mmCIF file of C-alpha atoms in Angstrom:
data_model
loop_
_atom_site.group_PDB
_atom_site.id
_atom_site.type_symbol
_atom_site.label_atom_id
_atom_site.label_comp_id
_atom_site.label_asym_id
_atom_site.label_seq_id
_atom_site.Cartn_x
_atom_site.Cartn_y
_atom_site.Cartn_z
ATOM 1 C CA MET A 3 46.542 5.668 59.660
ATOM 2 C CA THR A 4 44.865 8.348 57.522
ATOM 3 C CA ASP A 5 46.121 10.977 55.180
ATOM 4 C CA ARG A 6 45.718 14.610 56.124
ATOM 5 C CA LEU A 7 45.523 16.981 53.213
ATOM 6 C CA VAL A 8 48.132 19.717 53.437
ATOM 7 C CA SER A 9 48.144 22.649 51.039
ATOM 8 C CA PRO A 10 51.094 24.843 50.085
ATOM 9 C CA TYR A 11 48.613 27.744 50.078
ATOM 10 C CA SER A 12 47.583 29.613 53.208
ATOM 11 C CA GLY A 13 44.215 30.427 51.661
ATOM 12 C CA VAL A 14 42.200 29.987 48.478
ATOM 13 C CA PHE A 15 39.761 32.547 47.112
ATOM 14 C CA PHE A 16 37.152 32.096 44.397
ATOM 15 C CA ASP A 17 35.107 34.194 42.045
ATOM 16 C CA LEU A 18 31.417 33.333 42.385
ATOM 17 C CA ASP A 19 29.546 33.395 39.055
ATOM 18 C CA GLY A 20 31.085 30.955 36.608
ATOM 19 C CA THR A 21 33.680 29.673 39.080
ATOM 20 C CA LEU A 22 32.047 28.352 42.243
ATOM 21 C CA ALA A 23 28.462 28.448 41.047
ATOM 22 C CA ASP A 24 26.738 28.079 37.695
ATOM 23 C CA THR A 25 24.413 31.050 38.086
ATOM 24 C CA ALA A 26 23.945 31.713 34.372
ATOM 25 C CA PRO A 27 20.544 29.972 34.141
ATOM 26 C CA ASP A 28 18.928 32.471 36.515
ATOM 27 C CA LEU A 29 20.859 35.468 35.167
ATOM 28 C CA VAL A 30 19.897 34.620 31.581
ATOM 29 C CA ALA A 31 16.290 34.097 32.638
ATOM 30 C CA ALA A 32 16.226 37.588 34.189
ATOM 31 C CA ALA A 33 17.526 39.055 30.926
ATOM 32 C CA ASN A 34 15.087 37.110 28.765
ATOM 33 C CA GLN A 35 12.215 38.368 30.922
ATOM 34 C CA LEU A 36 13.118 41.847 29.689
ATOM 35 C CA LEU A 37 12.631 40.686 26.115
ATOM 36 C CA ILE A 38 9.426 38.779 26.834
ATOM 37 C CA ALA A 39 7.944 41.807 28.618
ATOM 38 C CA ARG A 40 8.513 43.776 25.398
ATOM 39 C CA LYS A 41 6.979 41.016 23.256
ATOM 40 C CA LEU A 42 10.378 40.130 21.801
ATOM 41 C CA GLU A 43 11.780 36.657 21.308
ATOM 42 C CA PRO A 44 14.021 35.451 24.153
ATOM 43 C CA LYS A 45 17.639 34.850 23.224
ATOM 44 C CA PRO A 46 19.124 31.326 23.198
ATOM 45 C CA TYR A 47 20.753 30.378 26.486
ATOM 46 C CA GLU A 48 24.001 29.489 24.713
ATOM 47 C CA LEU A 49 24.228 33.013 23.298
ATOM 48 C CA LEU A 50 23.793 34.793 26.643
ATOM 49 C CA ARG A 51 25.678 32.378 28.923
ATOM 50 C CA PRO A 52 29.181 33.760 28.165
ATOM 51 C CA ARG A 53 27.956 37.226 29.181
ATOM 52 C CA ALA A 54 26.850 36.148 32.642
ATOM 53 C CA SER A 55 30.133 37.097 34.318
ATOM 54 C CA ALA A 56 29.581 40.709 33.214
ATOM 55 C CA GLY A 57 26.223 40.833 35.004
ATOM 56 C CA ALA A 58 23.530 43.264 33.908
ATOM 57 C CA ARG A 59 25.860 45.167 31.603
ATOM 58 C CA GLY A 60 26.877 42.066 29.661
ATOM 59 C CA LEU A 61 23.461 40.440 29.558
ATOM 60 C CA ILE A 62 21.626 43.581 28.467
ATOM 61 C CA PHE A 63 24.164 44.037 25.696
ATOM 62 C CA GLY A 64 23.667 40.416 24.654
ATOM 63 C CA ALA A 65 19.880 40.732 24.705
ATOM 64 C CA PHE A 66 19.473 44.199 23.188
ATOM 65 C CA ALA A 67 22.902 45.108 21.703
ATOM 66 C CA MET A 68 22.668 48.093 24.055
ATOM 67 C CA GLY A 69 25.627 49.676 25.823
ATOM 68 C CA THR A 70 25.696 51.555 29.097
ATOM 69 C CA ASP A 71 25.591 54.874 27.259
ATOM 70 C CA HIS A 72 22.149 54.160 25.775
ATOM 71 C CA PRO A 73 19.373 56.321 27.315
ATOM 72 C CA ASP A 74 17.269 53.227 28.075
ATOM 73 C CA PHE A 75 20.068 51.263 29.721
ATOM 74 C CA ASN A 76 19.387 52.313 33.319
ATOM 75 C CA THR A 77 15.699 51.425 33.027
ATOM 76 C CA LEU A 78 16.539 47.981 31.674
ATOM 77 C CA ARG A 79 19.241 47.486 34.301
ATOM 78 C CA ASP A 80 16.873 48.279 37.167
ATOM 79 C CA GLU A 81 14.231 45.965 35.720
ATOM 80 C CA PHE A 82 16.841 43.240 35.267
ATOM 81 C CA PHE A 83 17.905 43.636 38.914
ATOM 82 C CA SER A 84 14.285 43.331 40.034
ATOM 83 C CA ASN A 85 13.762 40.201 37.937
ATOM 84 C CA TYR A 86 16.930 38.586 39.234
ATOM 85 C CA GLU A 87 16.346 39.501 42.871
ATOM 86 C CA LYS A 88 13.009 37.655 42.797
ATOM 87 C CA ALA A 89 14.586 34.444 41.438
ATOM 88 C CA LEU A 90 18.177 34.199 42.651
ATOM 89 C CA LEU A 91 18.244 30.448 43.165
ATOM 90 C CA VAL A 92 15.873 28.668 40.809
ATOM 91 C CA ASN A 93 18.248 26.781 38.527
ATOM 92 C CA SER A 94 21.620 28.009 39.800
ATOM 93 C CA LYS A 95 23.842 25.423 41.489
ATOM 94 C CA LEU A 96 27.439 24.721 42.409
ATOM 95 C CA PHE A 97 29.536 23.387 39.561
ATOM 96 C CA GLU A 98 30.165 19.662 39.613
ATOM 97 C CA GLY A 99 32.957 18.866 42.059
ATOM 98 C CA ILE A 100 32.827 22.170 43.962
ATOM 99 C CA ALA A 101 30.789 20.861 46.902
ATOM 100 C CA HIS A 102 33.282 18.037 47.425
ATOM 101 C CA LEU A 103 36.211 20.433 47.129
ATOM 102 C CA LEU A 104 34.791 22.816 49.745
ATOM 103 C CA ASP A 105 34.076 19.897 52.087
ATOM 104 C CA GLN A 106 37.676 18.753 51.717
ATOM 105 C CA MET A 107 38.970 22.263 52.338
ATOM 106 C CA ASP A 108 36.847 22.621 55.454
ATOM 107 C CA ALA A 109 38.048 19.259 56.738
ATOM 108 C CA ALA A 110 41.665 20.262 56.099
ATOM 109 C CA GLN A 111 41.045 23.664 57.704
ATOM 110 C CA THR A 112 42.209 25.459 54.570
ATOM 111 C CA PRO A 113 40.694 28.961 54.623
ATOM 112 C CA TRP A 114 38.617 29.827 51.560
ATOM 113 C CA GLY A 115 36.643 32.869 50.555
ATOM 114 C CA ILE A 116 34.555 34.448 47.803
ATOM 115 C CA ILE A 117 35.436 37.600 45.848
ATOM 116 C CA THR A 118 32.901 38.672 43.236
ATOM 117 C CA ASN A 119 31.918 41.793 41.324
ATOM 118 C CA LYS A 120 28.272 41.037 42.083
ATOM 119 C CA SER A 121 26.804 43.633 44.435
ATOM 120 C CA GLU A 122 26.070 42.740 48.061
ATOM 121 C CA ARG A 123 22.359 43.093 47.288
ATOM 122 C CA PHE A 124 22.600 39.794 45.396
ATOM 123 C CA THR A 125 25.782 38.178 46.705
ATOM 124 C CA ASN A 126 24.746 37.944 50.345
ATOM 125 C CA PRO A 127 21.280 36.399 49.909
ATOM 126 C CA LEU A 128 22.497 34.055 47.164
ATOM 127 C CA THR A 129 25.493 32.778 49.115
ATOM 128 C CA ASP A 130 23.311 32.469 52.215
ATOM 129 C CA LEU A 131 20.802 30.347 50.303
ATOM 130 C CA MET A 132 23.607 28.201 48.867
ATOM 131 C CA GLY A 133 25.164 27.709 52.306
ATOM 132 C CA LEU A 134 28.431 29.335 51.256
ATOM 133 C CA ARG A 135 28.666 32.600 53.175
ATOM 134 C CA GLN A 136 28.286 30.806 56.495
ATOM 135 C CA ARG A 137 31.429 28.783 55.723
ATOM 136 C CA ALA A 138 33.618 31.281 53.863
ATOM 137 C CA VAL A 139 36.264 33.207 55.809
ATOM 138 C CA ALA A 140 35.373 36.266 53.716
ATOM 139 C CA THR A 141 32.709 37.150 51.162
ATOM 140 C CA ILE A 142 33.600 40.293 49.222
ATOM 141 C CA SER A 143 31.278 41.865 46.670
ATOM 142 C CA GLY A 144 31.828 44.449 43.983
ATOM 143 C CA ASP A 145 30.589 47.203 46.286
ATOM 144 C CA THR A 146 32.169 46.009 49.551
ATOM 145 C CA THR A 147 35.207 48.201 48.899
ATOM 146 C CA PRO A 148 35.449 51.351 46.763
ATOM 147 C CA TYR A 149 36.800 49.177 43.936
ATOM 148 C CA SER A 150 35.840 46.114 41.947
ATOM 149 C CA LYS A 151 37.960 43.675 39.972
ATOM 150 C CA PRO A 152 40.284 44.041 38.055
ATOM 151 C CA HIS A 153 41.448 46.326 40.887
ATOM 152 C CA PRO A 154 43.279 44.216 43.496
ATOM 153 C CA GLU A 155 41.680 45.867 46.542
ATOM 154 C CA PRO A 156 38.732 43.429 46.893
ATOM 155 C CA ILE A 157 41.217 40.540 46.908
ATOM 156 C CA LEU A 158 43.554 42.261 49.348
ATOM 157 C CA HIS A 159 40.581 43.111 51.563
ATOM 158 C CA ALA A 160 39.539 39.454 51.661
ATOM 159 C CA ALA A 161 43.093 38.410 52.526
ATOM 160 C CA ARG A 162 43.187 40.903 55.404
ATOM 161 C CA ILE A 163 39.893 39.630 56.797
ATOM 162 C CA ALA A 164 41.130 36.039 56.533
ATOM 163 C CA ASN A 165 44.529 36.991 57.991
ATOM 164 C CA VAL A 166 46.160 35.399 54.968
ATOM 165 C CA ASP A 167 49.356 36.541 53.252
ATOM 166 C CA PRO A 168 48.223 37.199 49.656
ATOM 167 C CA THR A 169 51.602 36.126 48.284
ATOM 168 C CA LYS A 170 50.941 32.669 49.728
ATOM 169 C CA ALA A 171 47.348 32.443 48.527
ATOM 170 C CA LEU A 172 45.510 31.404 45.379
ATOM 171 C CA TYR A 173 42.709 33.067 43.406
ATOM 172 C CA VAL A 174 40.431 31.205 40.983
ATOM 173 C CA GLY A 175 38.253 32.894 38.380
ATOM 174 C CA ASP A 176 36.652 32.533 34.967
ATOM 175 C CA ASP A 177 37.336 36.037 33.624
ATOM 176 C CA ILE A 178 40.506 37.876 32.672
ATOM 177 C CA ARG A 179 39.624 40.478 35.340
ATOM 178 C CA ASP A 180 40.067 37.759 37.955
ATOM 179 C CA VAL A 181 43.560 36.928 36.779
ATOM 180 C CA VAL A 182 44.570 40.588 36.483
ATOM 181 C CA ALA A 183 43.255 41.342 39.983
ATOM 182 C CA GLY A 184 44.762 38.235 41.529
ATOM 183 C CA ARG A 185 48.185 38.856 40.057
ATOM 184 C CA ALA A 186 48.084 42.525 41.098
ATOM 185 C CA ALA A 187 47.315 41.360 44.643
ATOM 186 C CA GLY A 188 50.350 39.071 44.573
ATOM 187 C CA MET A 189 48.402 35.822 44.482
ATOM 188 C CA GLN A 190 48.913 32.876 42.190
ATOM 189 C CA THR A 191 45.964 32.541 39.845
ATOM 190 C CA ILE A 192 43.902 29.830 38.201
ATOM 191 C CA ALA A 193 41.890 30.456 35.036
ATOM 192 C CA ALA A 194 38.691 28.400 35.160
ATOM 193 C CA ALA A 195 38.054 27.591 31.503
ATOM 194 C CA TYR A 196 34.889 25.664 32.421
ATOM 195 C CA GLY A 197 33.233 28.968 33.368
ATOM 196 C CA TYR A 198 31.718 31.740 31.286
ATOM 197 C CA CYS A 199 34.958 33.250 29.951
ATOM 198 C CA GLY A 200 33.077 36.038 28.225
ATOM 199 C CA CYS A 201 35.997 38.249 27.199
ATOM 200 C CA ASP A 202 37.630 38.284 23.778
ATOM 201 C CA GLU A 203 40.925 36.736 24.907
ATOM 202 C CA PRO A 204 40.886 32.944 25.421
ATOM 203 C CA PRO A 205 41.741 31.732 28.964
ATOM 204 C CA ASP A 206 45.146 30.404 27.923
ATOM 205 C CA GLU A 207 46.182 33.982 27.093
ATOM 206 C CA TRP A 208 45.200 35.551 30.444
ATOM 207 C CA GLY A 209 48.576 34.945 32.059
ATOM 208 C CA ALA A 210 47.276 32.732 34.860
ATOM 209 C CA ASP A 211 49.612 30.372 36.697
ATOM 210 C CA TYR A 212 47.252 27.467 36.032
ATOM 211 C CA LEU A 213 44.547 26.702 33.466
ATOM 212 C CA ILE A 214 41.857 24.167 34.312
ATOM 213 C CA GLN A 215 39.034 22.641 32.281
ATOM 214 C CA HIS A 216 37.034 21.150 35.174
ATOM 215 C CA PRO A 217 36.642 21.951 38.887
ATOM 216 C CA SER A 218 38.011 18.500 39.777
ATOM 217 C CA GLU A 219 41.458 19.764 38.759
ATOM 218 C CA LEU A 220 41.423 22.224 41.662
ATOM 219 C CA MET A 221 42.096 19.440 44.166
ATOM 220 C CA GLU A 222 45.328 18.550 42.390
ATOM 221 C CA ILE A 223 46.547 22.148 42.580
ATOM 222 C CA ILE A 224 45.391 23.002 46.098
ATOM 223 C CA TYR A 225 46.503 19.652 47.536
ATOM 224 C CA PRO A 226 49.385 18.249 45.489
ATOM 225 C CA SER A 227 49.974 14.576 46.273
ATOM 226 C CA ARG A 228 53.469 15.364 47.571
ATOM 227 C CA ASN A 229 51.883 17.432 50.330
ATOM 228 C CA LYS A 230 49.885 14.561 51.817
ATOM 229 C CA THR A 231 51.161 13.733 55.284
ATOM 230 C CA ALA A 232 50.367 10.499 57.101
ATOM 231 C CA ILE A 233 49.038 10.946 60.634
#
């Protein structure tokens, strides 16, 4: 007799950067290349890591204290994109425990998907290389729909593709935008405090249904012990 994992959720959706995958090493490297090319000192990894969830905008601000309204921003952004595109998967990897979780979800036939603000230009090749897009029921990027998070449409779009009722689904993310978008879509939300959490408000103030400090806690939420059924 074995135990079959049964989830109270009809689907689980994840943010990518800082939630499923620790992509900050390669994102920070792309930003530091901008500094090195200008004969400036690279910034410490620990300083730029929290800005990784905000992509080029956040990392360029962290590296140069430059906002999107600066006349040089677009040039730096395009150069950052070029740097990153050439080295998407050098030191990036799934967070500890995520590979096991996804294996368990696949075995239990629990649908899971990815919803990120990263553009398809980077999301699709990265998730292909990591072996994620081939398994996910939906992979939605920041430019897949006319909106990006915190708008709920990317999450609702993923739920439609997966044929999942959003009110019976779960969204996991490491930024307040993830919680705002998930709640607006009607999903329960998990704040991943192990991620980059680059906004001013601490994760326990985002209004998520759950707060976790390590990916291993996801199993307890997605598959509560009371929902194990002997077969």
